[in-house]
mmCIF file of C-alpha atoms in Angstrom:
data_model
loop_
_atom_site.group_PDB
_atom_site.id
_atom_site.type_symbol
_atom_site.label_atom_id
_atom_site.label_comp_id
_atom_site.label_asym_id
_atom_site.label_seq_id
_atom_site.Cartn_x
_atom_site.Cartn_y
_atom_site.Cartn_z
ATOM 1 C CA MET A 1275 109.097 54.918 -141.924
ATOM 2 C CA GLU A 1276 109.174 54.297 -138.220
ATOM 3 C CA TYR A 1277 106.814 55.828 -135.701
ATOM 4 C CA TYR A 1278 107.626 56.474 -132.106
ATOM 5 C CA ARG A 1279 105.157 54.963 -129.688
ATOM 6 C CA PRO A 1280 105.493 56.201 -126.105
ATOM 7 C CA PRO A 1281 105.602 53.461 -123.485
ATOM 8 C CA TYR A 1282 102.317 52.575 -121.817
ATOM 9 C CA ARG A 1283 101.985 53.915 -118.338
ATOM 10 C CA SER A 1284 99.278 52.582 -116.091
ATOM 11 C CA ARG A 1285 97.527 55.242 -114.065
ATOM 12 C CA GLY A 1286 97.616 55.016 -110.315
ATOM 13 C CA PRO A 1287 94.518 54.866 -108.122
ATOM 14 C CA ILE A 1288 94.663 58.586 -107.328
ATOM 15 C CA SER A 1289 94.810 59.679 -110.964
ATOM 16 C CA THR A 1290 92.076 57.170 -111.822
ATOM 17 C CA PHE A 1291 89.897 58.592 -109.054
ATOM 18 C CA PHE A 1292 90.332 62.171 -110.242
ATOM 19 C CA SER A 1293 89.624 61.295 -113.862
ATOM 20 C CA ASN A 1294 86.608 59.013 -113.331
ATOM 21 C CA THR A 1295 84.815 60.858 -110.520
ATOM 22 C CA PRO A 1296 82.460 63.750 -111.425
ATOM 23 C CA ASP A 1297 83.362 67.221 -110.213
ATOM 24 C CA GLY A 1298 80.764 67.461 -107.455
ATOM 25 C CA CYS A 1299 81.539 64.146 -105.765
ATOM 26 C CA ARG A 1300 85.254 64.683 -106.190
ATOM 27 C CA GLY A 1301 85.076 68.114 -104.582
ATOM 28 C CA LEU A 1302 83.027 66.835 -101.632
ATOM 29 C CA ILE A 1303 85.355 63.898 -101.017
ATOM 30 C CA VAL A 1304 88.503 66.021 -101.259
ATOM 31 C CA ALA A 1305 87.020 68.638 -98.917
ATOM 32 C CA CYS A 1306 86.012 66.047 -96.308
ATOM 33 C CA VAL A 1307 89.409 64.340 -96.429
ATOM 34 C CA ALA A 1308 91.208 67.690 -96.141
ATOM 35 C CA VAL A 1309 89.115 68.714 -93.131
ATOM 36 C CA PHE A 1310 89.700 65.313 -91.543
ATOM 37 C CA GLY A 1311 93.433 65.857 -91.962
ATOM 38 C CA LEU A 1312 93.053 69.228 -90.257
ATOM 39 C CA GLN A 1313 91.217 67.504 -87.411
ATOM 40 C CA TRP A 1314 94.175 65.198 -86.893
ATOM 41 C CA VAL A 1315 96.605 68.106 -86.909
ATOM 42 C CA VAL A 1316 94.538 69.933 -84.289
ATOM 43 C CA TRP A 1317 94.175 66.781 -82.208
ATOM 44 C CA LEU A 1318 97.900 66.054 -82.279
ATOM 45 C CA GLY A 1319 98.751 69.682 -81.547
ATOM 46 C CA SER A 1320 96.535 70.025 -78.470
ATOM 47 C CA SER A 1321 98.072 68.531 -75.353
ATOM 48 C CA GLU A 1322 94.829 67.823 -73.504
ATOM 49 C CA GLY A 1323 92.471 67.900 -76.461
ATOM 50 C CA ASP A 1324 91.139 71.363 -75.634
ATOM 51 C CA MET A 1325 91.588 72.775 -79.128
ATOM 52 C CA TYR A 1326 90.076 69.673 -80.678
ATOM 53 C CA GLU A 1327 87.072 69.933 -78.365
ATOM 54 C CA LEU A 1328 86.614 73.575 -79.353
ATOM 55 C CA LEU A 1329 86.783 72.591 -83.020
ATOM 56 C CA LEU A 1330 84.006 70.041 -82.605
ATOM 57 C CA ARG A 1331 81.968 72.328 -80.368
ATOM 58 C CA TYR A 1332 81.858 75.297 -82.719
ATOM 59 C CA PHE A 1333 81.985 73.550 -86.103
ATOM 60 C CA GLY A 1334 80.110 70.360 -85.309
ATOM 61 C CA LEU A 1335 76.353 70.532 -84.872
ATOM 62 C CA ASN A 1336 75.792 71.675 -81.296
ATOM 63 C CA ALA A 1337 72.033 72.065 -80.906
ATOM 64 C CA TYR A 1338 72.323 74.601 -78.092
ATOM 65 C CA LEU A 1339 74.663 76.854 -80.074
ATOM 66 C CA PHE A 1340 72.625 76.375 -83.247
ATOM 67 C CA VAL A 1341 69.414 77.674 -81.713
ATOM 68 C CA HIS A 1342 71.402 80.577 -80.248
ATOM 69 C CA GLY A 1343 72.681 81.851 -83.582
ATOM 70 C CA CYS A 1344 75.408 79.504 -84.879
ATOM 71 C CA LEU A 1345 73.412 78.595 -87.972
ATOM 72 C CA TYR A 1346 76.575 77.935 -89.988
ATOM 73 C CA GLN A 1347 76.916 74.638 -88.129
ATOM 74 C CA ALA A 1348 74.208 73.170 -90.386
ATOM 75 C CA VAL A 1349 76.882 73.139 -93.110
ATOM 76 C CA THR A 1350 80.211 72.793 -91.294
ATOM 77 C CA TYR A 1351 79.245 69.635 -89.407
ATOM 78 C CA LEU A 1352 79.002 67.794 -92.732
ATOM 79 C CA PHE A 1353 82.776 67.979 -93.245
ATOM 80 C CA LEU A 1354 83.819 66.696 -89.797
ATOM 81 C CA HIS A 1355 84.180 62.992 -89.006
ATOM 82 C CA GLY A 1356 84.935 60.951 -85.922
ATOM 83 C CA ASP A 1357 87.614 58.495 -87.073
ATOM 84 C CA ILE A 1358 89.138 56.867 -90.132
ATOM 85 C CA TRP A 1359 86.356 54.276 -90.376
ATOM 86 C CA HIS A 1360 83.679 56.947 -90.173
ATOM 87 C CA ILE A 1361 85.053 59.036 -93.013
ATOM 88 C CA GLY A 1362 86.168 56.005 -95.013
ATOM 89 C CA PHE A 1363 82.724 54.398 -95.066
ATOM 90 C CA ASN A 1364 80.980 57.713 -95.740
ATOM 91 C CA MET A 1365 83.228 58.661 -98.636
ATOM 92 C CA LEU A 1366 82.998 55.178 -100.149
ATOM 93 C CA THR A 1367 79.197 55.313 -99.987
ATOM 94 C CA LEU A 1368 79.172 58.809 -101.482
ATOM 95 C CA TRP A 1369 81.421 57.653 -104.305
ATOM 96 C CA MET A 1370 79.357 54.515 -105.000
ATOM 97 C CA PHE A 1371 75.962 56.219 -105.180
ATOM 98 C CA GLY A 1372 76.765 59.897 -105.654
ATOM 99 C CA CYS A 1373 78.742 59.521 -108.876
ATOM 100 C CA GLU A 1374 75.833 57.808 -110.603
ATOM 101 C CA MET A 1375 73.336 60.400 -109.400
ATOM 102 C CA GLU A 1376 75.578 63.299 -110.421
ATOM 103 C CA ARG A 1377 75.996 61.871 -113.919
ATOM 104 C CA PHE A 1378 72.222 61.410 -114.141
ATOM 105 C CA TRP A 1379 71.262 64.829 -112.730
ATOM 106 C CA GLY A 1380 74.217 67.036 -113.470
ATOM 107 C CA THR A 1381 76.575 68.624 -110.964
ATOM 108 C CA ARG A 1382 74.460 71.635 -110.033
ATOM 109 C CA ARG A 1383 71.307 69.703 -109.237
ATOM 110 C CA PHE A 1384 73.268 67.012 -107.392
ATOM 111 C CA LEU A 1385 75.036 69.511 -105.142
ATOM 112 C CA ARG A 1386 71.766 71.323 -104.470
ATOM 113 C CA TYR A 1387 70.123 68.062 -103.449
ATOM 114 C CA TYR A 1388 73.111 67.098 -101.289
ATOM 115 C CA ALA A 1389 72.927 70.449 -99.498
ATOM 116 C CA VAL A 1390 69.177 70.092 -98.906
ATOM 117 C CA CYS A 1391 69.676 66.645 -97.361
ATOM 118 C CA GLY A 1392 72.600 67.807 -95.216
ATOM 119 C CA VAL A 1393 70.852 70.899 -93.879
ATOM 120 C CA GLY A 1394 67.627 68.926 -93.457
ATOM 121 C CA ALA A 1395 69.462 66.342 -91.361
ATOM 122 C CA ALA A 1396 70.759 69.157 -89.149
ATOM 123 C CA LEU A 1397 67.301 70.674 -88.727
ATOM 124 C CA ALA A 1398 65.825 67.287 -87.823
ATOM 125 C CA THR A 1399 68.555 66.727 -85.246
ATOM 126 C CA VAL A 1400 67.953 70.098 -83.628
ATOM 127 C CA ALA A 1401 64.161 69.789 -83.735
ATOM 128 C CA ILE A 1402 63.792 66.220 -82.464
ATOM 129 C CA GLY A 1403 67.009 65.611 -80.562
ATOM 130 C CA PRO A 1404 67.678 66.533 -76.929
ATOM 131 C CA PHE A 1405 68.728 70.169 -77.314
ATOM 132 C CA SER A 1406 67.971 71.313 -73.750
ATOM 133 C CA PRO A 1407 71.105 70.558 -71.691
ATOM 134 C CA PRO A 1408 71.482 71.452 -68.022
ATOM 135 C CA PRO A 1409 71.659 75.247 -67.551
ATOM 136 C CA LEU A 1410 75.054 75.126 -65.848
ATOM 137 C CA VAL A 1411 76.759 73.416 -68.794
ATOM 138 C CA PRO A 1412 74.899 74.618 -71.920
ATOM 139 C CA LEU A 1413 77.804 73.857 -74.254
ATOM 140 C CA SER A 1414 77.811 70.195 -73.254
ATOM 141 C CA ALA A 1415 74.874 69.445 -75.539
ATOM 142 C CA PRO A 1416 75.503 66.396 -77.739
ATOM 143 C CA LYS A 1417 77.412 67.223 -80.930
ATOM 144 C CA THR A 1418 76.679 65.672 -84.303
ATOM 145 C CA ILE A 1419 79.357 65.366 -86.976
ATOM 146 C CA GLY A 1420 79.557 63.598 -90.303
ATOM 147 C CA ALA A 1421 77.988 63.630 -93.757
ATOM 148 C CA SER A 1422 75.894 60.496 -93.210
ATOM 149 C CA GLY A 1423 72.559 62.333 -93.324
ATOM 150 C CA ALA A 1424 73.316 63.920 -96.689
ATOM 151 C CA ILE A 1425 74.818 60.704 -98.066
ATOM 152 C CA LEU A 1426 71.833 58.593 -97.047
ATOM 153 C CA GLY A 1427 69.695 61.156 -98.828
ATOM 154 C CA VAL A 1428 71.739 60.358 -101.939
ATOM 155 C CA VAL A 1429 71.188 56.630 -101.313
ATOM 156 C CA LEU A 1430 67.446 57.328 -101.140
ATOM 157 C CA ALA A 1431 67.551 59.151 -104.470
ATOM 158 C CA TYR A 1432 69.486 56.262 -106.014
ATOM 159 C CA GLY A 1433 66.982 53.689 -104.779
ATOM 160 C CA LEU A 1434 64.043 55.701 -106.110
ATOM 161 C CA THR A 1435 65.706 56.505 -109.439
ATOM 162 C CA PHE A 1436 67.221 53.084 -110.181
ATOM 163 C CA PRO A 1437 65.051 50.664 -108.162
ATOM 164 C CA GLU A 1438 65.953 47.584 -110.211
ATOM 165 C CA ARG A 1439 69.720 48.072 -110.127
ATOM 166 C CA ILE A 1440 71.645 45.262 -108.431
ATOM 167 C CA ILE A 1441 74.013 46.372 -105.678
ATOM 168 C CA LEU A 1442 76.046 44.435 -103.125
ATOM 169 C CA PHE A 1443 74.781 44.771 -99.573
ATOM 170 C CA ASN A 1444 77.786 44.545 -97.230
ATOM 171 C CA PHE A 1445 79.845 44.106 -100.417
ATOM 172 C CA PHE A 1446 78.846 40.472 -101.027
ATOM 173 C CA ILE A 1447 75.022 40.102 -100.872
ATOM 174 C CA PRO A 1448 73.378 40.991 -104.230
ATOM 175 C CA MET A 1449 70.198 42.987 -103.742
ATOM 176 C CA ARG A 1450 67.996 45.273 -105.795
ATOM 177 C CA ALA A 1451 68.356 48.938 -104.964
ATOM 178 C CA LYS A 1452 64.728 49.298 -103.847
ATOM 179 C CA TYR A 1453 65.114 46.497 -101.290
ATOM 180 C CA PHE A 1454 68.453 47.858 -100.166
ATOM 181 C CA LEU A 1455 66.749 51.184 -99.502
ATOM 182 C CA ILE A 1456 64.061 49.468 -97.408
ATOM 183 C CA VAL A 1457 66.741 47.712 -95.348
ATOM 184 C CA ILE A 1458 68.595 50.989 -94.739
ATOM 185 C CA ILE A 1459 65.427 52.778 -93.612
ATOM 186 C CA ALA A 1460 64.482 49.888 -91.313
ATOM 187 C CA MET A 1461 67.944 49.911 -89.746
ATOM 188 C CA GLN A 1462 67.749 53.634 -89.056
ATOM 189 C CA VAL A 1463 64.316 53.268 -87.470
ATOM 190 C CA LEU A 1464 65.683 50.537 -85.197
ATOM 191 C CA PHE A 1465 68.650 52.738 -84.270
ATOM 192 C CA PHE A 1466 66.392 55.711 -83.588
ATOM 193 C CA ARG A 1467 65.541 54.891 -79.986
ATOM 194 C CA SER A 1468 69.109 54.074 -78.984
ATOM 195 C CA TYR A 1469 71.064 56.562 -81.097
ATOM 196 C CA MET A 1470 72.516 58.400 -78.106
ATOM 197 C CA ALA A 1471 73.947 55.266 -76.552
ATOM 198 C CA SER A 1472 75.215 53.766 -79.808
ATOM 199 C CA GLY A 1473 76.751 56.964 -81.147
ATOM 200 C CA VAL A 1474 74.792 56.589 -84.390
ATOM 201 C CA ALA A 1475 72.852 59.765 -85.181
ATOM 202 C CA ALA A 1476 69.799 58.007 -86.581
ATOM 203 C CA ILE A 1477 67.761 61.205 -86.318
ATOM 204 C CA ALA A 1478 70.147 62.942 -88.715
ATOM 205 C CA HIS A 1479 70.056 59.953 -91.062
ATOM 206 C CA LEU A 1480 66.265 59.819 -91.150
ATOM 207 C CA GLY A 1481 66.054 63.601 -91.388
ATOM 208 C CA GLY A 1482 68.358 63.700 -94.397
ATOM 209 C CA MET A 1483 66.323 61.020 -96.144
ATOM 210 C CA LEU A 1484 63.026 62.725 -95.286
ATOM 211 C CA PHE A 1485 64.117 66.112 -96.612
ATOM 212 C CA GLY A 1486 65.534 64.422 -99.694
ATOM 213 C CA TYR A 1487 62.216 62.682 -100.326
ATOM 214 C CA LEU A 1488 60.298 65.933 -99.929
ATOM 215 C CA TYR A 1489 62.682 67.638 -102.336
ATOM 216 C CA LEU A 1490 62.310 64.887 -104.924
ATOM 217 C CA LYS A 1491 58.526 65.021 -104.647
ATOM 218 C CA ARG A 1492 58.596 68.808 -105.114
ATOM 219 C CA VAL A 1493 56.588 69.355 -101.951
ATOM 220 C CA TRP A 1494 58.175 72.676 -101.091
ATOM 221 C CA ARG A 1495 58.698 74.147 -104.525
ATOM 222 C CA VAL A 1496 57.067 77.431 -103.497
ATOM 223 C CA ARG A 1497 58.234 79.209 -106.606
ATOM 224 C CA ALA A 1498 56.728 76.568 -108.878
ATOM 225 C CA LEU A 1499 53.482 76.707 -106.896
ATOM 226 C CA LEU A 1500 53.286 80.493 -107.238
ATOM 227 C CA GLU A 1501 54.004 80.261 -110.954
ATOM 228 C CA GLU A 1502 51.202 77.736 -111.377
ATOM 229 C CA ILE A 1503 48.747 79.965 -109.476
ATOM 230 C CA ARG A 1504 49.794 82.960 -111.579
ATOM 231 C CA TRP A 1505 49.382 80.950 -114.769
ATOM 232 C CA ARG A 1506 45.891 79.814 -113.775
ATOM 233 C CA LEU A 1507 44.822 83.370 -112.940
ATOM 234 C CA ARG A 1508 46.194 84.635 -116.247
ATOM 235 C CA ARG A 1509 44.434 81.829 -118.108
ATOM 236 C CA ARG A 1510 41.149 82.642 -116.380
ATOM 237 C CA ARG A 1511 41.488 86.326 -117.257
ATOM 238 C CA PHE A 1512 42.176 85.545 -120.909
ATOM 239 C CA ARG A 1513 39.191 83.218 -120.956
ATOM 240 C CA LEU A 1514 36.898 85.968 -119.623
ATOM 241 C CA ILE A 1515 38.236 88.465 -122.145
ATOM 242 C CA GLY A 1516 37.784 85.939 -124.921
ATOM 243 C CA ARG A 1517 34.194 85.307 -123.928
ATOM 244 C CA GLY A 1518 33.499 89.045 -123.964
ATOM 245 C CA ARG A 1519 34.903 89.381 -127.472
ATOM 246 C CA ASP A 1520 32.861 86.461 -128.731
ATOM 247 C CA ARG A 1521 29.675 87.998 -127.340
ATOM 248 C CA ASP A 1522 30.382 91.372 -128.948
ATOM 249 C CA SER A 1523 31.055 89.741 -132.293
ATOM 250 C CA TYR A 1524 27.577 88.300 -132.538
ATOM 251 C CA PRO A 1525 25.504 90.124 -135.229
ATOM 252 C CA PHE A 1526 22.540 92.157 -134.032
ATOM 253 C CA HIS A 1527 19.202 91.857 -135.819
#
């Protein structure tokens, strides 16, 4: 009896990416790439770049507009990128570190953490950055775009969760994850004072990592804190009731 064996077909890089990447990271990468493609379409379709400038102004993080009601920018700026190198490096970093964290945490917790870091990076940029432009040109406030703040928050989580893992710094220098994290933080601190001139939003990077650290350390888990207070009060009440019952149960002579 003969059996038919279908010919082996090697999967291409795209199909391999979709099959090996967890849902959360895959969705974020696809969304960022799709928005970047839309940016190019808008840029090519606007003769003098007016439409592209409007896109960045109202969907990037413009601190002046943010404090005047455009709160949605704390999310939309994460999906915009400056050029092919910007999005390429960000998505590669997200894929390298985010996939491992999503498999370790699960998709829901990973996406929640990513959102906290991204929004936290936006809040840090607005709070610390120069958000008071000249009155005559209020919309000319510096705009921040890119997912770097959220992604560096993921890198922080990776370094704290897997500190002894060996990774390649600059793709050829082996280094433990905990030391890699120290190098990244030191670089962002050095960039902090010159971020406006260099175009690197170090404030957003540090803000994303700070909010990620606070989230991991459960600093602002208000609900958990309230539950603990409620539990302690309930325990104290039961203890008082129990003492009263023990006293009443004593025999009288």
